[in-house]
PDB file of C-alpha atoms in Angstrom:
ATOM      1  CA  MET A   1      57.546  82.964  86.579  1.00  0.00           C
ATOM      2  CA  THR A   2      60.982  81.450  87.137  1.00  0.00           C
ATOM      3  CA  TYR A   3      64.118  83.260  86.101  1.00  0.00           C
ATOM      4  CA  GLU A   4      64.865  80.687  83.382  1.00  0.00           C
ATOM      5  CA  GLU A   5      61.375  81.157  81.920  1.00  0.00           C
ATOM      6  CA  PHE A   6      61.871  84.929  82.040  1.00  0.00           C
ATOM      7  CA  LYS A   7      65.161  84.697  80.121  1.00  0.00           C
ATOM      8  CA  SER A   8      63.664  82.445  77.465  1.00  0.00           C
ATOM      9  CA  ILE A   9      60.648  84.673  76.811  1.00  0.00           C
ATOM     10  CA  LEU A  10      62.784  87.817  76.841  1.00  0.00           C
ATOM     11  CA  ALA A  11      65.220  86.356  74.297  1.00  0.00           C
ATOM     12  CA  ARG A  12      62.371  85.485  71.912  1.00  0.00           C
ATOM     13  CA  HIS A  13      60.965  89.013  72.132  1.00  0.00           C
ATOM     14  CA  LEU A  14      64.371  90.589  71.557  1.00  0.00           C
ATOM     15  CA  GLU A  15      65.097  88.493  68.463  1.00  0.00           C
ATOM     16  CA  HIS A  16      62.123  90.073  66.690  1.00  0.00           C
ATOM     17  CA  LEU A  17      63.299  93.599  67.490  1.00  0.00           C
ATOM     18  CA  LEU A  18      66.967  93.389  66.511  1.00  0.00           C
ATOM     19  CA  ALA A  19      68.189  95.216  63.425  1.00  0.00           C
ATOM     20  CA  PRO A  20      69.357  93.039  60.512  1.00  0.00           C
ATOM     21  CA  GLY A  21      72.913  91.849  60.977  1.00  0.00           C
ATOM     22  CA  THR A  22      72.780  92.067  64.778  1.00  0.00           C
ATOM     23  CA  SER A  23      73.382  88.894  66.765  1.00  0.00           C
ATOM     24  CA  MET A  24      72.590  88.219  70.407  1.00  0.00           C
ATOM     25  CA  GLN A  25      74.410  86.159  73.017  1.00  0.00           C
ATOM     26  CA  ILE A  26      73.631  85.454  76.669  1.00  0.00           C
ATOM     27  CA  GLN A  27      76.445  84.130  78.851  1.00  0.00           C
ATOM     28  CA  THR A  28      77.234  83.839  82.541  1.00  0.00           C
ATOM     29  CA  ILE A  29      79.732  86.467  83.656  1.00  0.00           C
ATOM     30  CA  CYS A  30      81.712  86.153  86.891  1.00  0.00           C
ATOM     31  CA  LYS A  31      81.772  89.470  88.700  1.00  0.00           C
ATOM     32  CA  ASN A  32      83.676  90.510  91.810  1.00  0.00           C
ATOM     33  CA  ASN A  33      83.124  88.588  95.077  1.00  0.00           C
ATOM     34  CA  GLY A  34      81.874  85.462  93.331  1.00  0.00           C
ATOM     35  CA  LEU A  35      78.731  87.123  91.957  1.00  0.00           C
ATOM     36  CA  LYS A  36      77.551  85.471  88.737  1.00  0.00           C
ATOM     37  CA  LEU A  37      75.202  87.316  86.388  1.00  0.00           C
ATOM     38  CA  ASP A  38      73.698  86.650  82.973  1.00  0.00           C
ATOM     39  CA  GLY A  39      75.105  89.170  80.529  1.00  0.00           C
ATOM     40  CA  LEU A  40      73.452  89.958  77.214  1.00  0.00           C
ATOM     41  CA  THR A  41      75.699  91.196  74.395  1.00  0.00           C
ATOM     42  CA  LEU A  42      74.631  92.359  70.957  1.00  0.00           C
ATOM     43  CA  SER A  43      77.130  92.223  68.080  1.00  0.00           C
ATOM     44  CA  SER A  44      77.027  94.102  64.794  1.00  0.00           C
ATOM     45  CA  ALA A  45      79.349  94.512  61.821  1.00  0.00           C
ATOM     46  CA  ASP A  46      80.300  98.124  62.607  1.00  0.00           C
ATOM     47  CA  SER A  47      82.017  97.292  65.905  1.00  0.00           C
ATOM     48  CA  ASN A  48      83.762  94.406  67.655  1.00  0.00           C
ATOM     49  CA  VAL A  49      83.082  95.997  71.053  1.00  0.00           C
ATOM     50  CA  SER A  50      79.740  95.534  72.781  1.00  0.00           C
ATOM     51  CA  PRO A  51      78.411  96.710  76.144  1.00  0.00           C
ATOM     52  CA  THR A  52      76.971  94.040  78.430  1.00  0.00           C
ATOM     53  CA  VAL A  53      73.412  94.335  79.738  1.00  0.00           C
ATOM     54  CA  PHE A  54      72.712  92.210  82.818  1.00  0.00           C
ATOM     55  CA  LEU A  55      69.375  90.421  82.694  1.00  0.00           C
ATOM     56  CA  ASN A  56      69.196  89.680  86.423  1.00  0.00           C
ATOM     57  CA  TYR A  57      68.368  93.331  87.006  1.00  0.00           C
ATOM     58  CA  TYR A  58      65.380  93.173  84.667  1.00  0.00           C
ATOM     59  CA  TYR A  59      64.040  90.032  86.334  1.00  0.00           C
ATOM     60  CA  GLU A  60      64.186  91.733  89.730  1.00  0.00           C
ATOM     61  CA  LYS A  61      62.596  94.939  88.399  1.00  0.00           C
ATOM     62  CA  GLN A  62      60.107  93.461  85.923  1.00  0.00           C
ATOM     63  CA  GLY A  63      57.184  94.864  87.904  1.00  0.00           C
ATOM     64  CA  GLN A  64      58.319  98.358  86.921  1.00  0.00           C
ATOM     65  CA  PHE A  65      57.669  97.636  83.226  1.00  0.00           C
ATOM     66  CA  ALA A  66      54.327  97.274  81.463  1.00  0.00           C
ATOM     67  CA  ASP A  67      55.240  94.100  79.563  1.00  0.00           C
ATOM     68  CA  PHE A  68      58.088  92.255  77.841  1.00  0.00           C
ATOM     69  CA  ASN A  69      58.122  94.728  74.954  1.00  0.00           C
ATOM     70  CA  ALA A  70      58.770  97.565  77.397  1.00  0.00           C
ATOM     71  CA  ILE A  71      61.644  95.612  78.946  1.00  0.00           C
ATOM     72  CA  CYS A  72      63.098  94.929  75.497  1.00  0.00           C
ATOM     73  CA  GLN A  73      62.871  98.575  74.513  1.00  0.00           C
ATOM     74  CA  ASP A  74      64.692  99.570  77.698  1.00  0.00           C
ATOM     75  CA  ILE A  75      67.445  97.009  77.019  1.00  0.00           C
ATOM     76  CA  LEU A  76      67.893  98.258  73.452  1.00  0.00           C
ATOM     77  CA  LEU A  77      67.966 101.878  74.617  1.00  0.00           C
ATOM     78  CA  THR A  78      70.606 101.008  77.226  1.00  0.00           C
ATOM     79  CA  TYR A  79      72.616  99.234  74.544  1.00  0.00           C
ATOM     80  CA  GLU A  80      72.443 102.178  72.114  1.00  0.00           C
ATOM     81  CA  ASN A  81      73.418 104.690  74.789  1.00  0.00           C
ATOM     82  CA  SER A  82      76.408 102.596  75.870  1.00  0.00           C
ATOM     83  CA  ARG A  83      77.751 101.154  72.640  1.00  0.00           C
ATOM     84  CA  THR A  84      80.849 102.376  70.829  1.00  0.00           C
ATOM     85  CA  HIS A  85      81.185 102.464  67.054  1.00  0.00           C
ATOM     86  CA  GLY A  86      84.742 101.269  66.871  1.00  0.00           C
ATOM     87  CA  HIS A  87      87.065  98.316  66.797  1.00  0.00           C
ATOM     88  CA  ILE A  88      89.757  97.046  69.135  1.00  0.00           C
ATOM     89  CA  ASN A  89      92.738  95.640  67.283  1.00  0.00           C
ATOM     90  CA  ALA A  90      93.480  92.638  69.468  1.00  0.00           C
ATOM     91  CA  ASP A  91      96.737  91.820  67.669  1.00  0.00           C
ATOM     92  CA  PHE A  92      98.729  93.900  70.171  1.00  0.00           C
ATOM     93  CA  PHE A  93      97.689  91.517  72.953  1.00  0.00           C
ATOM     94  CA  THR A  94     100.125  88.875  71.730  1.00  0.00           C
ATOM     95  CA  ASP A  95     103.083  91.225  72.295  1.00  0.00           C
ATOM     96  CA  TYR A  96     103.823  91.882  75.970  1.00  0.00           C
ATOM     97  CA  GLU A  97     105.977  94.923  75.193  1.00  0.00           C
ATOM     98  CA  GLN A  98     102.838  96.561  73.835  1.00  0.00           C
ATOM     99  CA  VAL A  99     100.563  95.187  76.555  1.00  0.00           C
ATOM    100  CA  LYS A 100     102.609  96.545  79.446  1.00  0.00           C
ATOM    101  CA  GLN A 101     102.017 100.103  78.245  1.00  0.00           C
ATOM    102  CA  HIS A 102      98.326  99.514  79.053  1.00  0.00           C
ATOM    103  CA  LEU A 103      98.855  97.479  82.222  1.00  0.00           C
ATOM    104  CA  SER A 104      97.169  98.246  85.517  1.00  0.00           C
ATOM    105  CA  TYR A 105      95.918  96.425  88.610  1.00  0.00           C
ATOM    106  CA  ARG A 106      92.991  96.317  90.993  1.00  0.00           C
ATOM    107  CA  LEU A 107      92.291  95.090  94.499  1.00  0.00           C
ATOM    108  CA  ILE A 108      89.730  92.404  95.313  1.00  0.00           C
ATOM    109  CA  HIS A 109      88.928  90.427  98.449  1.00  0.00           C
ATOM    110  CA  TYR A 110      91.003  87.251  98.624  1.00  0.00           C
ATOM    111  CA  GLU A 111      88.566  84.868 100.358  1.00  0.00           C
ATOM    112  CA  LYS A 112      85.502  85.980  98.361  1.00  0.00           C
ATOM    113  CA  ASN A 113      87.234  85.470  95.007  1.00  0.00           C
ATOM    114  CA  LYS A 114      88.884  82.077  95.409  1.00  0.00           C
ATOM    115  CA  GLU A 115      87.251  80.701  92.242  1.00  0.00           C
ATOM    116  CA  LEU A 116      88.469  83.620  90.115  1.00  0.00           C
ATOM    117  CA  LEU A 117      91.966  83.452  91.594  1.00  0.00           C
ATOM    118  CA  GLU A 118      92.354  79.900  90.332  1.00  0.00           C
ATOM    119  CA  THR A 119      92.418  81.282  86.780  1.00  0.00           C
ATOM    120  CA  VAL A 120      94.314  84.584  87.051  1.00  0.00           C
ATOM    121  CA  PRO A 121      97.772  85.663  88.239  1.00  0.00           C
ATOM    122  CA  TYR A 122      97.628  87.511  91.546  1.00  0.00           C
ATOM    123  CA  VAL A 123      99.673  88.819  94.465  1.00  0.00           C
ATOM    124  CA  ARG A 124      98.405  88.496  98.052  1.00  0.00           C
ATOM    125  CA  TYR A 125      98.059  91.798  99.903  1.00  0.00           C
ATOM    126  CA  LEU A 126      96.724  91.715 103.480  1.00  0.00           C
ATOM    127  CA  ASP A 127      93.214  90.205 103.237  1.00  0.00           C
ATOM    128  CA  LEU A 128      93.099  91.226  99.566  1.00  0.00           C
ATOM    129  CA  ALA A 129      94.553  90.116  96.250  1.00  0.00           C
ATOM    130  CA  ILE A 130      96.074  92.218  93.477  1.00  0.00           C
ATOM    131  CA  VAL A 131      94.877  91.166  90.022  1.00  0.00           C
ATOM    132  CA  PHE A 132      95.815  92.684  86.689  1.00  0.00           C
ATOM    133  CA  PHE A 133      94.060  94.104  83.661  1.00  0.00           C
ATOM    134  CA  CYS A 134      94.799  95.835  80.393  1.00  0.00           C
ATOM    135  CA  LEU A 135      93.114  99.210  79.854  1.00  0.00           C
ATOM    136  CA  VAL A 136      92.252  99.716  76.192  1.00  0.00           C
ATOM    137  CA  HIS A 137      91.114 103.092  74.866  1.00  0.00           C
ATOM    138  CA  ILE A 138      88.412 102.627  72.240  1.00  0.00           C
ATOM    139  CA  SER A 139      87.748 106.315  71.680  1.00  0.00           C
ATOM    140  CA  PRO A 140      88.471 109.591  73.519  1.00  0.00           C
ATOM    141  CA  GLU A 141      85.252 109.051  75.488  1.00  0.00           C
ATOM    142  CA  SER A 142      85.372 105.337  76.235  1.00  0.00           C
ATOM    143  CA  SER A 143      87.642 102.504  77.247  1.00  0.00           C
ATOM    144  CA  ALA A 144      87.459  98.812  78.027  1.00  0.00           C
ATOM    145  CA  THR A 145      89.313  96.496  80.384  1.00  0.00           C
ATOM    146  CA  ILE A 146      90.689  93.025  79.659  1.00  0.00           C
ATOM    147  CA  LEU A 147      91.342  90.852  82.711  1.00  0.00           C
ATOM    148  CA  ILE A 148      94.687  89.080  82.494  1.00  0.00           C
ATOM    149  CA  HIS A 149      94.532  85.291  82.956  1.00  0.00           C
ATOM    150  CA  THR A 150      97.211  82.745  83.750  1.00  0.00           C
ATOM    151  CA  SER A 151      97.126  81.571  80.124  1.00  0.00           C
ATOM    152  CA  HIS A 152      98.325  85.025  79.059  1.00  0.00           C
ATOM    153  CA  LEU A 153     101.473  84.673  81.161  1.00  0.00           C
ATOM    154  CA  LYS A 154     102.317  81.502  79.277  1.00  0.00           C
ATOM    155  CA  LEU A 155     101.778  83.314  75.980  1.00  0.00           C
ATOM    156  CA  TRP A 156     104.088  86.155  77.065  1.00  0.00           C
ATOM    157  CA  ASN A 157     106.596  83.891  78.859  1.00  0.00           C
ATOM    158  CA  ILE A 158     106.567  85.960  82.062  1.00  0.00           C
ATOM    159  CA  ASN A 159     105.575  85.341  85.689  1.00  0.00           C
ATOM    160  CA  ALA A 160     103.331  87.159  88.177  1.00  0.00           C
ATOM    161  CA  ALA A 161     106.294  88.936  89.783  1.00  0.00           C
ATOM    162  CA  LYS A 162     107.249  90.492  86.433  1.00  0.00           C
ATOM    163  CA  LEU A 163     103.622  91.465  85.825  1.00  0.00           C
ATOM    164  CA  TYR A 164     103.383  93.124  89.239  1.00  0.00           C
ATOM    165  CA  GLY A 165     106.630  95.039  88.799  1.00  0.00           C
ATOM    166  CA  ASP A 166     105.579  96.412  85.437  1.00  0.00           C
ATOM    167  CA  ALA A 167     102.098  97.304  86.726  1.00  0.00           C
ATOM    168  CA  CYS A 168     103.639  99.296  89.584  1.00  0.00           C
ATOM    169  CA  GLU A 169     105.333 101.454  86.955  1.00  0.00           C
ATOM    170  CA  SER A 170     102.520 101.779  84.435  1.00  0.00           C
ATOM    171  CA  ALA A 171      99.393 102.053  86.632  1.00  0.00           C
ATOM    172  CA  PRO A 172     100.189 105.455  88.211  1.00  0.00           C
ATOM    173  CA  GLN A 173     100.848 106.864  84.734  1.00  0.00           C
ATOM    174  CA  LEU A 174      97.840 105.237  83.111  1.00  0.00           C
ATOM    175  CA  LEU A 175      95.397 106.048  85.928  1.00  0.00           C
ATOM    176  CA  PRO A 176      96.833 108.944  87.990  1.00  0.00           C
ATOM    177  CA  TYR A 177      95.602 109.234  91.565  1.00  0.00           C
ATOM    178  CA  HIS A 178      92.886 111.720  92.529  1.00  0.00           C
ATOM    179  CA  PHE A 179      92.899 112.929  96.156  1.00  0.00           C
ATOM    180  CA  GLN A 180      90.201 115.220  97.554  1.00  0.00           C
ATOM    181  CA  ASN A 181      88.845 116.382 100.850  1.00  0.00           C
ATOM    182  CA  MET A 182      85.397 114.932 101.535  1.00  0.00           C
ATOM    183  CA  THR A 183      83.927 118.430 101.517  1.00  0.00           C
ATOM    184  CA  ALA A 184      85.043 118.879  97.918  1.00  0.00           C
ATOM    185  CA  VAL A 185      83.651 115.470  96.964  1.00  0.00           C
ATOM    186  CA  LEU A 186      80.251 116.323  98.462  1.00  0.00           C
ATOM    187  CA  SER A 187      80.258 119.694  96.740  1.00  0.00           C
ATOM    188  CA  ASP A 188      80.799 117.927  93.414  1.00  0.00           C
ATOM    189  CA  VAL A 189      77.799 115.712  94.144  1.00  0.00           C
ATOM    190  CA  PHE A 190      75.457 118.436  95.423  1.00  0.00           C
ATOM    191  CA  GLY A 191      76.764 121.379  93.428  1.00  0.00           C
ATOM    192  CA  THR A 192      77.721 123.503  96.426  1.00  0.00           C
ATOM    193  CA  SER A 193      80.916 125.484  96.881  1.00  0.00           C
ATOM    194  CA  ALA A 194      83.769 123.650  98.572  1.00  0.00           C
ATOM    195  CA  ALA A 195      86.203 125.068 101.090  1.00  0.00           C
ATOM    196  CA  THR A 196      89.050 123.250  99.400  1.00  0.00           C
ATOM    197  CA  SER A 197      89.476 120.934  96.505  1.00  0.00           C
ATOM    198  CA  GLY A 198      92.496 119.479  94.856  1.00  0.00           C
ATOM    199  CA  GLN A 199      93.610 116.659  92.632  1.00  0.00           C
ATOM    200  CA  ASP A 200      96.973 116.662  94.363  1.00  0.00           C
ATOM    201  CA  ILE A 201      98.080 116.338  97.957  1.00  0.00           C
ATOM    202  CA  GLU A 202      99.069 119.985  98.048  1.00  0.00           C
ATOM    203  CA  GLY A 203      96.306 122.147  99.485  1.00  0.00           C
ATOM    204  CA  ALA A 204      94.295 119.150 100.661  1.00  0.00           C
ATOM    205  CA  GLU A 205      93.977 120.219 104.286  1.00  0.00           C
ATOM    206  CA  ASN A 206      90.547 121.134 105.604  1.00  0.00           C
ATOM    207  CA  PRO A 207      90.186 121.282 109.391  1.00  0.00           C
ATOM    208  CA  LEU A 208      86.388 121.373 109.155  1.00  0.00           C
ATOM    209  CA  PHE A 209      86.096 117.904 107.652  1.00  0.00           C
ATOM    210  CA  PRO A 210      89.305 115.827 107.989  1.00  0.00           C
ATOM    211  CA  MET A 211      88.259 112.972 105.712  1.00  0.00           C
ATOM    212  CA  TYR A 212      89.741 112.406 102.275  1.00  0.00           C
ATOM    213  CA  VAL A 213      88.820 110.323  99.252  1.00  0.00           C
ATOM    214  CA  LEU A 214      91.530 108.548  97.276  1.00  0.00           C
ATOM    215  CA  THR A 215      90.730 107.172  93.841  1.00  0.00           C
ATOM    216  CA  ASN A 216      92.112 107.510  90.319  1.00  0.00           C
ATOM    217  CA  SER A 217      91.408 109.824  87.395  1.00  0.00           C
ATOM    218  CA  GLN A 218      88.705 107.549  85.938  1.00  0.00           C
ATOM    219  CA  LYS A 219      87.310 106.399  89.311  1.00  0.00           C
ATOM    220  CA  LEU A 220      87.848 102.887  87.982  1.00  0.00           C
ATOM    221  CA  TYR A 221      89.154 100.359  90.535  1.00  0.00           C
ATOM    222  CA  GLY A 222      90.601 103.351  92.354  1.00  0.00           C
ATOM    223  CA  ALA A 223      91.160 101.507  95.658  1.00  0.00           C
ATOM    224  CA  ALA A 224      94.337 100.211  94.020  1.00  0.00           C
ATOM    225  CA  CYS A 225      95.878 103.679  94.427  1.00  0.00           C
ATOM    226  CA  LEU A 226      96.895 102.373  97.872  1.00  0.00           C
ATOM    227  CA  LEU A 227      99.557 100.425  95.983  1.00  0.00           C
ATOM    228  CA  TYR A 228     101.070 103.379  94.163  1.00  0.00           C
ATOM    229  CA  PRO A 229     104.724 103.634  95.210  1.00  0.00           C
ATOM    230  CA  LYS A 230     105.335 106.151  98.048  1.00  0.00           C
ATOM    231  CA  LEU A 231     101.856 107.683  97.721  1.00  0.00           C
ATOM    232  CA  LEU A 232     100.676 106.840 101.258  1.00  0.00           C
ATOM    233  CA  ASP A 233     103.988 108.168 102.585  1.00  0.00           C
ATOM    234  CA  ARG A 234     103.389 111.472 100.858  1.00  0.00           C
ATOM    235  CA  ILE A 235      99.794 111.758 102.053  1.00  0.00           C
ATOM    236  CA  ALA A 236     100.633 110.872 105.653  1.00  0.00           C
ATOM    237  CA  ASP A 237     103.526 113.338 105.719  1.00  0.00           C
ATOM    238  CA  ARG A 238     101.397 116.108 104.239  1.00  0.00           C
ATOM    239  CA  LEU A 239      98.619 115.534 106.794  1.00  0.00           C
ATOM    240  CA  GLY A 240     101.147 115.054 109.594  1.00  0.00           C
ATOM    241  CA  SER A 241      99.518 111.897 110.864  1.00  0.00           C
ATOM    242  CA  ASP A 242      99.203 108.142 110.610  1.00  0.00           C
ATOM    243  CA  LEU A 243      96.117 107.151 108.629  1.00  0.00           C
ATOM    244  CA  PHE A 244      93.008 105.070 108.991  1.00  0.00           C
ATOM    245  CA  ILE A 245      92.041 103.741 105.569  1.00  0.00           C
ATOM    246  CA  LEU A 246      88.438 102.726 104.961  1.00  0.00           C
ATOM    247  CA  PRO A 247      87.708 100.590 101.870  1.00  0.00           C
ATOM    248  CA  SER A 248      84.542 102.339 100.760  1.00  0.00           C
ATOM    249  CA  SER A 249      84.418 100.264  97.536  1.00  0.00           C
ATOM    250  CA  ILE A 250      86.664  98.669  94.923  1.00  0.00           C
ATOM    251  CA  HIS A 251      86.744 102.107  93.278  1.00  0.00           C
ATOM    252  CA  GLU A 252      87.863 104.324  96.156  1.00  0.00           C
ATOM    253  CA  THR A 253      89.058 104.500  99.755  1.00  0.00           C
ATOM    254  CA  VAL A 254      88.466 107.043 102.512  1.00  0.00           C
ATOM    255  CA  LEU A 255      91.496 108.273 104.473  1.00  0.00           C
ATOM    256  CA  ILE A 256      91.207 109.729 107.983  1.00  0.00           C
ATOM    257  CA  PRO A 257      94.034 111.137 110.115  1.00  0.00           C
ATOM    258  CA  ALA A 258      94.487 108.646 112.977  1.00  0.00           C
ATOM    259  CA  CYS A 259      94.377 110.564 116.243  1.00  0.00           C
ATOM    260  CA  HIS A 260      93.332 107.584 118.380  1.00  0.00           C
ATOM    261  CA  ARG A 261      93.745 103.990 117.250  1.00  0.00           C
ATOM    262  CA  SER A 262      90.970 102.992 119.677  1.00  0.00           C
ATOM    263  CA  HIS A 263      88.470 104.418 117.154  1.00  0.00           C
ATOM    264  CA  SER A 264      89.128 101.502 114.795  1.00  0.00           C
ATOM    265  CA  LYS A 265      86.246  99.300 116.024  1.00  0.00           C
ATOM    266  CA  ALA A 266      83.666 102.029 115.437  1.00  0.00           C
ATOM    267  CA  LEU A 267      85.079 102.706 111.970  1.00  0.00           C
ATOM    268  CA  ALA A 268      85.044  98.991 111.100  1.00  0.00           C
ATOM    269  CA  ALA A 269      81.387  98.759 112.141  1.00  0.00           C
ATOM    270  CA  MET A 270      80.587 101.738 109.915  1.00  0.00           C
ATOM    271  CA  VAL A 271      82.358 100.188 106.906  1.00  0.00           C
ATOM    272  CA  ALA A 272      80.544  96.866 107.390  1.00  0.00           C
ATOM    273  CA  ASP A 273      77.178  98.632 107.607  1.00  0.00           C
ATOM    274  CA  ILE A 274      77.822 100.651 104.430  1.00  0.00           C
ATOM    275  CA  ASN A 275      78.950  97.512 102.589  1.00  0.00           C
ATOM    276  CA  ARG A 276      75.651  95.808 103.446  1.00  0.00           C
ATOM    277  CA  SER A 277      73.279  98.708 102.904  1.00  0.00           C
ATOM    278  CA  GLU A 278      74.783 101.027 100.284  1.00  0.00           C
ATOM    279  CA  LEU A 279      76.906  98.964  97.869  1.00  0.00           C
ATOM    280  CA  SER A 280      76.052  96.295  95.333  1.00  0.00           C
ATOM    281  CA  PRO A 281      77.757  92.995  96.296  1.00  0.00           C
ATOM    282  CA  ASP A 282      80.297  93.198  93.460  1.00  0.00           C
ATOM    283  CA  GLU A 283      81.499  96.653  94.567  1.00  0.00           C
ATOM    284  CA  VAL A 284      82.451  95.623  98.119  1.00  0.00           C
ATOM    285  CA  LEU A 285      86.193  95.444  98.782  1.00  0.00           C
ATOM    286  CA  SER A 286      86.466  94.422 102.443  1.00  0.00           C
ATOM    287  CA  ASP A 287      84.911  94.812 105.889  1.00  0.00           C
ATOM    288  CA  SER A 288      88.389  95.382 107.314  1.00  0.00           C
ATOM    289  CA  ILE A 289      89.862  98.792 107.915  1.00  0.00           C
ATOM    290  CA  TYR A 290      93.567  99.494 107.607  1.00  0.00           C
ATOM    291  CA  TYR A 291      96.182 101.511 109.443  1.00  0.00           C
ATOM    292  CA  TYR A 292      99.128 103.230 107.795  1.00  0.00           C
ATOM    293  CA  SER A 293     102.116 103.968 110.035  1.00  0.00           C
ATOM    294  CA  ARG A 294     104.370 106.866 109.036  1.00  0.00           C
ATOM    295  CA  THR A 295     107.309 105.505 111.017  1.00  0.00           C
ATOM    296  CA  GLU A 296     107.054 101.929 109.778  1.00  0.00           C
ATOM    297  CA  HIS A 297     105.981 102.891 106.242  1.00  0.00           C
ATOM    298  CA  ALA A 298     103.554  99.958 106.372  1.00  0.00           C
ATOM    299  CA  LEU A 299      99.846  99.261 105.921  1.00  0.00           C
ATOM    300  CA  THR A 300      98.266  96.743 108.310  1.00  0.00           C
ATOM    301  CA  ILE A 301      94.788  95.466 109.146  1.00  0.00           C
ATOM    302  CA  CYS A 302      93.304  97.048 112.276  1.00  0.00           C
ATOM    303  CA  THR A 303      92.423  94.397 114.852  1.00  0.00           C
TER     304      THR A 303
END
């Protein structure tokens, strides 16, 4: 069965199962690194916010389900568990003074996102690009992001430089950084006791495992914490060392005190292997690793 046939049959089955007043739409969604997926959204009168369910996953995993009805039931269950009963008042989006209070940025790979970058404002950064989004809180438990496009700049009568300057101020407040020793991160995952753990730079040292994870409070596009003003300076000074920075995903980076710069090739090989074997394609940031110099106060690509 081809993918197009699968989508058509699945849509027909779903239509018979939807509650009255619920509409269905399937559209192609451009994800990070040029990945394009078919996203299913269901709309109802009690909310103007809908989670997206990606059908490509179900085509790849269809052998795990008994039949199309089982797939449909799983989609509907995913939708119910993810949906929010609320509304976003989009009127604020026409007023930049309101928008900039919700403004943040994220890092993506420049070469792998050329098509996207034709439609959005961005700032080049090493082999990456900084793009911008608006973080909207729907409820105390959930939020949504709105990617900012070039057309929005025309609406607000601003340029990318203004957008970047405002994001540098608002992002650290909106999504505060979260910095932990790797031991503490692993203890969170496996439920063991950690030797040290901290959401701040203070008390972050751990000689047993000198690797650190930098992300933000929501672990959402947390690699962009590298851009937070003076943050790398503070971390490097606290650890008393230059830093290797490994882009473990678009959501976080791993920082390692740089004792010997000659280790960079081995670290780059490790990052490339993890990107291929452990991450979904849209979560990969870069195969490069970076070096932060305390004396030069600069981040560069290791060569």
